[in-house]
Coordinates of C-alpha atoms in Angstrom, one line a residue:
Chain A
M1 CA -22.3 19.7 -15.9
R2 CA -21.7 17.9 -12.7
T3 CA -20.4 14.8 -14.5
T4 CA -18.0 17.0 -16.5
T5 CA -16.5 18.5 -13.3
H6 CA -16.4 15.1 -11.8
R7 CA -14.5 13.7 -14.8
A8 CA -12.1 16.6 -14.8
L9 CA -11.4 16.0 -11.2
A10 CA -11.0 12.3 -11.7
L11 CA -8.6 12.9 -14.5
A12 CA -6.6 15.4 -12.5
A13 CA -6.4 12.9 -9.7
T14 CA -5.3 10.1 -11.9
S15 CA -2.8 12.1 -13.8
A16 CA -1.4 13.2 -10.4
L17 CA -1.0 9.5 -9.6
V18 CA 0.7 8.8 -12.9
L19 CA 3.1 11.7 -12.2
A20 CA 3.7 10.3 -8.8
G21 CA 4.6 7.0 -10.3
C22 CA 1.8 5.2 -8.6
S23 CA 0.4 3.9 -11.8
S24 CA 2.2 2.0 -14.4
D25 CA -0.3 3.1 -17.1
G26 CA 2.0 4.8 -19.5
D27 CA -0.5 4.9 -22.3
S28 CA -3.1 7.1 -20.8
D29 CA -3.6 8.9 -24.1
N30 CA -5.2 5.7 -25.4
D31 CA -8.8 6.3 -24.4
G32 CA -10.2 3.4 -26.4
S33 CA -12.1 5.7 -28.7
G34 CA -10.1 4.3 -31.6
D35 CA -9.8 0.7 -32.7
T36 CA -8.0 -0.6 -29.6
L37 CA -9.6 -1.8 -26.5
T38 CA -7.8 -1.0 -23.3
I39 CA -8.4 -3.4 -20.5
G40 CA -7.3 -3.0 -16.9
I41 CA -6.1 -6.2 -15.2
K42 CA -4.0 -7.1 -12.2
F43 CA -0.4 -7.8 -13.0
D44 CA 0.5 -9.5 -9.7
Q45 CA -2.1 -12.3 -9.2
P46 CA -0.9 -15.5 -10.7
G47 CA -3.7 -17.6 -12.1
L48 CA -6.0 -14.5 -12.4
G49 CA -4.2 -11.5 -13.9
F50 CA -0.5 -11.9 -14.2
K51 CA 2.2 -10.2 -16.2
D52 CA 4.8 -12.8 -17.0
G53 CA 7.5 -11.0 -19.0
E54 CA 5.5 -9.7 -21.9
E55 CA 2.8 -12.3 -21.6
Y56 CA -0.4 -11.8 -19.8
T57 CA -1.9 -14.9 -18.2
G58 CA -4.7 -16.0 -15.9
F59 CA -8.4 -16.5 -15.7
D60 CA -9.3 -12.7 -15.8
V61 CA -7.1 -12.3 -18.9
D62 CA -8.7 -15.3 -20.6
V63 CA -12.2 -14.0 -19.9
A64 CA -11.2 -10.5 -21.1
R65 CA -9.7 -11.9 -24.3
Y66 CA -12.9 -13.9 -25.0
V67 CA -15.1 -10.9 -24.4
A68 CA -12.9 -8.6 -26.5
D69 CA -13.0 -11.2 -29.3
K70 CA -16.9 -11.3 -29.2
L71 CA -17.0 -7.5 -29.2
G72 CA -15.1 -7.6 -32.5
Y73 CA -11.5 -6.7 -31.4
A74 CA -8.6 -8.7 -32.9
E75 CA -6.1 -10.0 -30.4
E76 CA -3.5 -7.3 -31.4
D77 CA -6.0 -4.5 -30.8
V78 CA -6.4 -5.4 -27.1
E79 CA -4.1 -3.6 -24.8
F80 CA -3.7 -4.6 -21.2
V81 CA -2.8 -2.1 -18.5
E82 CA -2.3 -2.6 -14.8
A83 CA -5.3 -1.6 -12.6
I84 CA -4.3 -1.8 -9.0
S85 CA -7.2 -2.0 -6.6
A86 CA -7.1 1.7 -5.4
N87 CA -7.0 3.0 -9.0
R88 CA -9.9 1.1 -10.5
E89 CA -12.7 3.6 -10.1
T90 CA -10.6 6.6 -11.2
M91 CA -9.3 4.8 -14.3
L92 CA -12.8 4.1 -15.4
E93 CA -14.1 7.6 -14.5
G94 CA -11.2 9.1 -16.4
D95 CA -11.8 6.9 -19.4
Q96 CA -8.3 5.6 -19.2
V97 CA -9.6 2.0 -19.7
D98 CA -12.6 0.6 -21.4
M99 CA -13.0 -2.3 -19.1
I100 CA -11.6 -3.7 -16.0
F101 CA -11.2 -7.4 -15.3
A102 CA -9.3 -7.3 -12.0
T103 CA -11.0 -9.4 -9.3
Y104 CA -13.4 -6.5 -9.1
S105 CA -16.2 -7.3 -6.7
I106 CA -19.5 -5.7 -7.5
T107 CA -20.5 -3.5 -4.6
E108 CA -23.2 -0.9 -4.1
E109 CA -20.7 1.9 -3.5
R110 CA -18.7 1.2 -6.6
D111 CA -21.9 0.8 -8.6
E112 CA -22.6 4.4 -7.9
V113 CA -19.7 5.7 -10.0
V114 CA -19.0 2.9 -12.4
D115 CA -21.1 0.3 -14.2
F116 CA -20.7 -3.5 -13.9
A117 CA -21.4 -6.2 -16.4
G118 CA -21.1 -9.8 -15.3
P119 CA -20.3 -11.2 -12.8
Y120 CA -18.2 -13.8 -14.5
F121 CA -17.1 -15.6 -11.3
V122 CA -18.2 -15.9 -7.7
A123 CA -15.3 -16.3 -5.3
G124 CA -15.4 -16.7 -1.5
Q125 CA -12.9 -15.6 1.1
D126 CA -10.8 -18.6 2.2
L127 CA -7.5 -19.5 3.9
L128 CA -4.2 -20.6 2.4
V129 CA -2.1 -22.7 4.8
R130 CA 1.0 -24.9 4.6
A131 CA 0.2 -28.3 3.2
D132 CA 1.0 -30.1 6.5
E133 CA -1.3 -27.8 8.5
T134 CA -4.2 -29.7 10.1
D135 CA -5.3 -27.3 12.9
I136 CA -6.8 -24.6 10.6
T137 CA -10.0 -25.7 8.9
G138 CA -11.8 -22.4 8.7
P139 CA -12.1 -18.9 10.2
D140 CA -13.2 -20.2 13.6
T141 CA -10.0 -22.2 14.1
L142 CA -7.7 -19.2 13.8
E143 CA -7.5 -18.5 17.6
G144 CA -4.0 -17.6 18.5
K145 CA -2.8 -18.0 14.9
N146 CA -0.9 -15.5 12.8
L147 CA -2.7 -14.4 9.7
C148 CA -1.6 -12.4 6.7
S149 CA -3.7 -10.3 4.3
V150 CA -3.2 -7.3 2.1
S151 CA -3.5 -4.0 3.8
G152 CA -6.8 -2.2 3.3
S153 CA -8.4 -5.2 1.5
T154 CA -11.9 -6.3 2.2
S155 CA -10.5 -9.7 3.3
A156 CA -8.4 -8.0 6.0
Q157 CA -11.3 -5.9 7.1
R158 CA -13.6 -8.9 7.4
V159 CA -11.2 -10.7 9.6
K160 CA -10.8 -7.7 11.8
D161 CA -14.5 -7.0 12.0
T162 CA -16.0 -10.4 12.3
Y163 CA -13.4 -12.8 13.6
D164 CA -11.0 -10.6 15.5
Q165 CA -13.4 -9.9 18.4
G166 CA -11.3 -11.3 21.2
T167 CA -10.4 -14.4 19.3
G168 CA -6.7 -13.6 19.5
I169 CA -6.0 -13.6 15.8
N170 CA -2.7 -11.9 15.1
L171 CA -3.2 -10.1 11.8
V172 CA -0.4 -8.9 9.6
E173 CA -1.3 -6.6 6.7
Q174 CA 1.2 -6.7 3.9
P175 CA 1.3 -4.6 0.7
G176 CA 0.8 -7.6 -1.5
Y177 CA 0.1 -11.3 -1.5
S178 CA 3.7 -12.3 -2.5
E179 CA 4.9 -10.8 0.7
C180 CA 2.2 -12.8 2.6
L181 CA 3.3 -15.9 0.8
S182 CA 6.9 -15.4 1.8
L183 CA 5.9 -15.0 5.4
L184 CA 3.8 -18.1 5.2
T185 CA 6.7 -20.0 3.6
S186 CA 9.2 -18.9 6.3
G187 CA 6.8 -19.7 9.1
Q188 CA 6.1 -16.2 10.4
V189 CA 2.4 -16.6 9.7
D190 CA 0.1 -19.6 9.8
A191 CA -2.4 -18.6 7.1
V192 CA -3.0 -16.2 4.3
T193 CA -6.5 -15.0 3.7
T194 CA -8.3 -13.6 0.6
D195 CA -10.6 -14.9 -2.1
D196 CA -10.2 -18.6 -2.8
I197 CA -9.4 -18.3 -6.4
I198 CA -6.6 -15.9 -5.7
L199 CA -5.2 -18.2 -3.1
A200 CA -5.4 -21.1 -5.5
G201 CA -3.4 -19.1 -8.0
L202 CA -0.8 -18.3 -5.4
A203 CA -0.5 -22.0 -4.4
A204 CA -0.1 -23.0 -8.0
E205 CA 2.6 -20.3 -8.5
E206 CA 4.4 -21.6 -5.5
G207 CA 4.3 -25.1 -7.0
S208 CA 5.5 -28.2 -5.3
G209 CA 2.3 -28.5 -3.4
A210 CA 3.7 -26.9 -0.3
M211 CA 0.5 -24.8 0.2
K212 CA -3.1 -25.7 0.2
V213 CA -6.4 -23.9 0.1
V214 CA -8.5 -24.8 3.1
G215 CA -11.8 -24.9 1.1
N216 CA -14.2 -23.4 3.6
P217 CA -15.2 -20.1 2.0
F218 CA -16.9 -17.6 4.3
S219 CA -18.0 -14.8 1.9
E220 CA -19.3 -14.2 -1.6
E221 CA -17.4 -12.0 -3.9
R222 CA -19.0 -11.5 -7.3
Y223 CA -16.3 -10.5 -9.8
G224 CA -17.8 -8.1 -12.3
V225 CA -16.5 -6.4 -15.4
G226 CA -16.0 -2.7 -14.6
I227 CA -17.1 -0.3 -17.3
P228 CA -17.4 3.5 -17.3
E229 CA -20.7 4.8 -16.0
G230 CA -23.3 5.0 -18.8
S231 CA -21.3 2.7 -21.1
D232 CA -23.4 1.0 -23.8
Q233 CA -21.2 -2.1 -23.7
C234 CA -22.8 -3.8 -20.7
Q235 CA -25.3 -5.9 -22.6
A236 CA -22.8 -6.9 -25.3
I237 CA -20.4 -8.0 -22.5
N238 CA -23.1 -10.0 -20.8
D239 CA -24.0 -11.7 -24.1
A240 CA -20.4 -12.6 -24.6
L241 CA -20.2 -14.0 -21.1
T242 CA -23.3 -16.1 -21.7
D243 CA -21.7 -17.5 -24.8
M244 CA -18.6 -18.3 -22.8
F245 CA -20.5 -20.1 -20.1
E246 CA -22.4 -22.1 -22.8
D247 CA -19.6 -23.1 -25.2
G248 CA -17.4 -24.5 -22.5
S249 CA -14.5 -22.0 -22.8
W250 CA -15.4 -20.5 -19.5
Q251 CA -14.9 -23.9 -17.8
E252 CA -11.8 -24.5 -19.8
A253 CA -10.3 -21.2 -18.7
L254 CA -11.2 -21.9 -15.1
D255 CA -9.7 -25.3 -15.2
A256 CA -6.5 -23.9 -16.6
A257 CA -6.3 -21.5 -13.7
T258 CA -7.0 -23.9 -11.0
T259 CA -5.7 -27.3 -12.0
G260 CA -3.4 -28.9 -9.5
T261 CA -4.3 -26.6 -6.7
G262 CA -6.9 -28.8 -5.1
F263 CA -9.3 -25.9 -5.3
T264 CA -12.8 -26.5 -6.7
P265 CA -15.0 -23.4 -7.3
N266 CA -18.3 -23.3 -5.6
A267 CA -20.5 -25.2 -8.1
E268 CA -23.7 -23.8 -6.7
L269 CA -22.7 -20.2 -7.5
N270 CA -20.7 -20.8 -10.7
P271 CA -21.1 -20.1 -13.5
P272 CA -22.8 -17.1 -11.9
T273 CA -26.2 -15.6 -12.8
L274 CA -25.6 -12.3 -14.7
V275 CA -27.0 -9.1 -13.3
E276 CA -29.2 -7.1 -15.5
C277 CA -27.7 -4.1 -17.3
K278 CA -29.1 -0.7 -16.5
Chain B
M1 CA -21.5 16.0 0.6
A2 CA -23.6 15.0 3.6
D3 CA -23.4 11.4 2.4
F4 CA -19.6 11.6 2.3
L5 CA -19.5 12.9 5.9
D6 CA -21.6 10.0 6.9
V7 CA -19.1 7.7 5.3
I8 CA -15.9 9.2 6.7
T9 CA -17.3 9.3 10.2
T10 CA -17.6 5.5 10.2
Y11 CA -13.8 5.4 10.0
N12 CA -11.6 6.3 12.9
I13 CA -9.4 8.8 11.1
P14 CA -7.9 10.5 14.2
A15 CA -6.8 7.2 15.5
A16 CA -4.9 6.4 12.3
Y17 CA -3.3 9.9 12.3
W18 CA -2.3 9.3 15.9
V19 CA -0.3 6.3 14.8
N20 CA 1.5 8.5 12.3
L21 CA 2.2 11.1 15.0
K22 CA 3.6 8.4 17.3
L23 CA 5.8 7.1 14.6
A24 CA 7.0 10.6 13.9
F25 CA 7.6 11.3 17.5
F26 CA 9.7 8.3 18.4
S27 CA 11.5 8.4 15.0
T28 CA 12.4 12.1 15.5
V29 CA 13.8 11.5 18.9
I30 CA 15.9 8.5 17.9
A31 CA 17.0 9.9 14.5
L32 CA 17.9 13.3 16.0
T33 CA 20.1 11.6 18.6
L34 CA 21.7 9.4 16.1
G35 CA 22.1 12.3 13.7
L36 CA 23.9 14.3 16.4
V37 CA 26.3 11.4 17.0
L38 CA 26.9 11.1 13.3
A39 CA 27.5 14.9 12.9
M40 CA 30.0 14.8 15.8
M41 CA 31.8 11.9 14.0
R42 CA 31.9 13.8 10.8
I43 CA 33.5 16.9 12.3
S44 CA 35.7 14.9 14.7
P45 CA 39.5 15.0 14.3
I46 CA 39.7 11.2 14.0
P47 CA 39.8 10.2 10.3
S48 CA 38.3 6.8 10.7
L49 CA 35.3 8.2 12.6
R50 CA 34.9 10.8 9.9
A51 CA 34.9 8.1 7.2
L52 CA 32.5 5.9 9.1
G53 CA 30.1 8.9 9.5
A54 CA 30.4 9.8 5.9
S55 CA 29.8 6.2 4.7
Y56 CA 26.7 5.9 6.9
V57 CA 25.2 9.1 5.6
T58 CA 26.0 8.3 1.9
L59 CA 24.6 4.8 2.2
M60 CA 21.4 5.7 4.1
R61 CA 20.6 8.9 2.3
N62 CA 20.8 7.2 -1.1
T63 CA 18.7 4.2 -0.2
P64 CA 15.0 4.6 -0.7
L65 CA 13.0 4.5 2.6
T66 CA 10.7 1.9 1.2
V67 CA 13.6 -0.4 0.6
I68 CA 14.8 0.0 4.1
M69 CA 11.3 -0.6 5.4
V70 CA 10.7 -3.7 3.3
F71 CA 14.2 -4.9 4.3
A72 CA 13.2 -4.6 8.0
V73 CA 10.0 -6.5 7.5
L74 CA 11.0 -9.2 5.0
V75 CA 14.7 -9.7 6.1
L76 CA 15.5 -8.3 9.5
W77 CA 12.4 -9.7 11.2
P78 CA 11.8 -13.2 9.6
I79 CA 15.5 -14.0 8.7
F80 CA 17.6 -12.3 11.3
G81 CA 14.9 -12.7 14.0
V82 CA 14.8 -9.0 15.1
N83 CA 11.7 -9.1 17.2
F84 CA 10.5 -6.3 19.4
S85 CA 7.3 -7.9 20.6
Q86 CA 5.2 -11.1 20.1
N87 CA 2.3 -8.8 19.2
F88 CA 2.6 -8.2 15.5
A89 CA 1.2 -4.7 15.6
Q90 CA 3.8 -3.6 18.2
N91 CA 6.6 -5.4 16.5
F92 CA 5.9 -3.8 13.1
F93 CA 5.5 -0.4 14.8
W94 CA 9.0 -0.6 16.2
L95 CA 10.5 -2.0 13.0
A96 CA 9.0 1.0 11.2
V97 CA 10.4 3.4 13.9
L98 CA 13.8 1.7 13.4
S99 CA 13.6 2.1 9.6
L100 CA 12.5 5.7 9.8
S101 CA 15.2 6.5 12.4
V102 CA 18.2 5.0 10.6
Y103 CA 17.1 6.7 7.3
H104 CA 16.3 10.2 8.7
A105 CA 19.4 10.1 10.9
S106 CA 21.5 10.8 7.8
F107 CA 19.4 13.9 7.0
F108 CA 19.4 15.1 10.6
C109 CA 23.2 14.7 10.5
E110 CA 23.5 16.8 7.4
A111 CA 21.2 19.4 8.8
I112 CA 23.3 19.7 12.0
R113 CA 26.5 19.8 9.9
S114 CA 25.0 22.7 7.9
G115 CA 24.5 24.4 11.2
V116 CA 28.1 23.7 12.2
N117 CA 29.1 25.4 9.0
T118 CA 27.4 28.6 10.2
V119 CA 29.8 28.7 13.2
P120 CA 32.9 30.7 12.3
V121 CA 36.1 28.8 12.4
G122 CA 37.5 31.3 15.0
Q123 CA 35.0 29.9 17.6
A124 CA 36.6 26.4 17.4
E125 CA 40.1 27.9 17.5
A126 CA 39.1 30.0 20.5
A127 CA 37.7 26.9 22.3
R128 CA 41.0 25.1 21.6
A129 CA 43.0 28.1 22.8
I130 CA 41.3 28.1 26.3
G131 CA 42.3 24.4 26.6
L132 CA 39.1 22.6 25.7
S133 CA 39.5 19.3 23.9
F134 CA 37.2 18.2 21.1
L135 CA 34.2 16.9 23.0
P136 CA 33.9 19.8 25.5
A137 CA 34.5 22.3 22.7
A138 CA 31.7 20.7 20.6
R139 CA 29.4 20.5 23.6
L140 CA 30.0 24.0 25.0
V141 CA 30.9 26.1 22.0
I142 CA 30.1 24.6 18.6
M143 CA 26.9 22.7 19.0
P144 CA 24.8 25.3 20.9
Q145 CA 25.5 27.7 18.0
A146 CA 25.2 25.1 15.3
F147 CA 21.7 24.1 16.5
R148 CA 20.5 27.6 16.4
G149 CA 21.7 27.9 12.9
A150 CA 20.3 24.6 11.9
I151 CA 16.7 25.1 13.0
A152 CA 15.2 25.6 9.6
P153 CA 16.8 22.6 7.9
L154 CA 16.0 20.5 11.0
G155 CA 12.4 21.6 10.7
N156 CA 12.4 20.6 7.0
T157 CA 13.7 17.2 7.9
I158 CA 11.0 16.8 10.6
I159 CA 8.3 17.7 8.1
A160 CA 9.7 15.2 5.6
L161 CA 9.8 12.6 8.4
I162 CA 6.2 13.2 9.3
K163 CA 5.0 12.7 5.8
N164 CA 7.3 9.7 5.3
T165 CA 5.6 7.9 8.2
T166 CA 3.0 6.8 5.6
V167 CA 5.8 4.5 4.2
A168 CA 5.2 2.5 7.4
A169 CA 2.2 1.0 5.5
A170 CA 4.9 -1.1 3.8
A171 CA 5.7 -2.5 7.2
S172 CA 2.1 -3.4 8.0
V173 CA 1.6 -0.5 10.5
A174 CA -2.1 0.5 10.6
E175 CA -1.5 4.2 9.9
I176 CA -3.4 6.6 7.8
S177 CA -2.4 5.4 4.3
I178 CA -3.6 1.9 5.1
L179 CA -6.9 3.4 6.3
M180 CA -7.1 5.4 3.1
R181 CA -6.7 2.3 1.1
E182 CA -9.4 0.6 3.2
M183 CA -11.7 3.6 2.6
I184 CA -11.1 3.5 -1.2
E185 CA -11.7 -0.3 -1.2
N186 CA -15.1 0.2 0.5
N187 CA -16.1 3.5 -1.0
G188 CA -14.9 3.7 -4.6
N189 CA -17.6 6.3 -5.1
Y190 CA -15.7 8.9 -3.0
V191 CA -12.1 8.4 -4.2
I192 CA -11.4 12.1 -4.7
P193 CA -13.0 13.4 -1.4
I194 CA -11.1 10.7 0.4
F195 CA -7.7 11.8 -1.1
L196 CA -8.5 15.4 -0.2
T197 CA -9.5 14.5 3.4
I198 CA -6.2 12.7 4.0
A199 CA -4.2 15.5 2.3
V200 CA -5.9 18.2 4.5
G201 CA -5.1 16.1 7.6
F202 CA -1.4 16.3 6.8
V203 CA -1.5 20.0 6.0
V204 CA -3.1 20.5 9.4
I205 CA -0.3 18.5 11.1
V206 CA 2.6 19.9 9.2
I207 CA 1.8 23.6 8.9
P208 CA 2.3 24.3 12.7
V209 CA 5.7 22.6 12.5
G210 CA 6.7 24.8 9.6
M211 CA 5.5 27.9 11.4
A212 CA 7.2 27.0 14.6
T213 CA 10.6 26.3 12.9
T214 CA 10.4 29.5 10.9
Y215 CA 9.6 31.5 14.1
L216 CA 12.4 29.8 16.1
S217 CA 15.0 30.1 13.3
Q218 CA 14.5 33.8 13.3
K219 CA 14.1 34.2 17.1
L220 CA 17.1 32.1 18.0
A221 CA 19.4 33.0 15.1
V222 CA 22.9 34.0 16.3
S223 CA 23.6 37.5 15.0
R224 CA 27.1 37.9 13.7

């Protein structure tokens, strides 16, 4: 009974968001109970989850497609919808999506309301700087520097909590990474911080090698596959991911997302060890 | 429920609301002043001033606040070099106040003009008849009556402004909606209680404004 009420509430909240125009999920009637698989991804993270016209590209998308294929869904039966960070839990709780591949770090709190398969990648928080920058080599060298991150994100919080204690970091919180990138390009900030693989994607998108990832990660973010609480898909997803690690397509997808950015994923942690399904 | 209370007490929610209230206070003062000037322009006998006032109101009222806010942060500051302080937090705060003020000034202007419309035309004619020129007539005769008739629409505009302070999140101001995003990021298990908490906070802030303006609009209404 409790879960029913909870679901109803979650649904009400999400539909309120849809009405308010906060979500671009126009196909909420598609609950995945039929033959299609609805997958939530980011639309605005080049190299990870990116909507380029009508095409979806990036590492998250490639992994999602591979998993969907292994679960027996043809490519045309997979539907991608945008899952912005703040909506991810409610979209899963309201059964609006079947899975979420959206740089979704596995945390204890989220694990209480949704289930996770994976992780399929372990990222670390890092810094993106202009290519000619030599002063900034890690979080300890940010004294007196201007730093940009996305408002409310874990990355912004970590800087505030851990490195902002009297170190004189001037933190700007912008709504998205593209805004941060434009401030970095125009010289208003000296560095942008978030997970290394997101930064690598941004640097690649910017092109021309004007930006570089510092390569001194200071956290561990395990990107999991979000699935609704109590879903029976967890083991199947994990099996698909194991296949992907083993047959080389995981490495291929990762290379495609990071080539030319000078970023190399942490080899000790990747490919990651899968967590056991409940 | 007790767990949720433990979670929300780890965040400084009053401090975040305080930022919204400060934004609302400074923006209301500036926007009301600017709105009064605009209203004077729109009722003035000089056609060019009237056109200027009308253009400003039409332009600002029809531009989304988010666009103005993002323009301030991504164009005004980095490209035109409008900088209020070397401290980012201070700079963004004042950029947000600026955006909120220029936007709401158009609504305050129209609220005041609606008040002017409650003043019978004979009042202005009488003011002219005793030899007052436009400015003294406006200051001594028209505006005092207009404000008393405009209290309810002014109150509505202030309420809208208070709620619109959350748009300052787009300008990197650490107010309540950024804190809400942070809370959801960390505690995806309590998304709905978090939404409700923030909503209740706004209700608590806004209801007294509504009650006060209703009371004042009745109390101060000019009986005709």
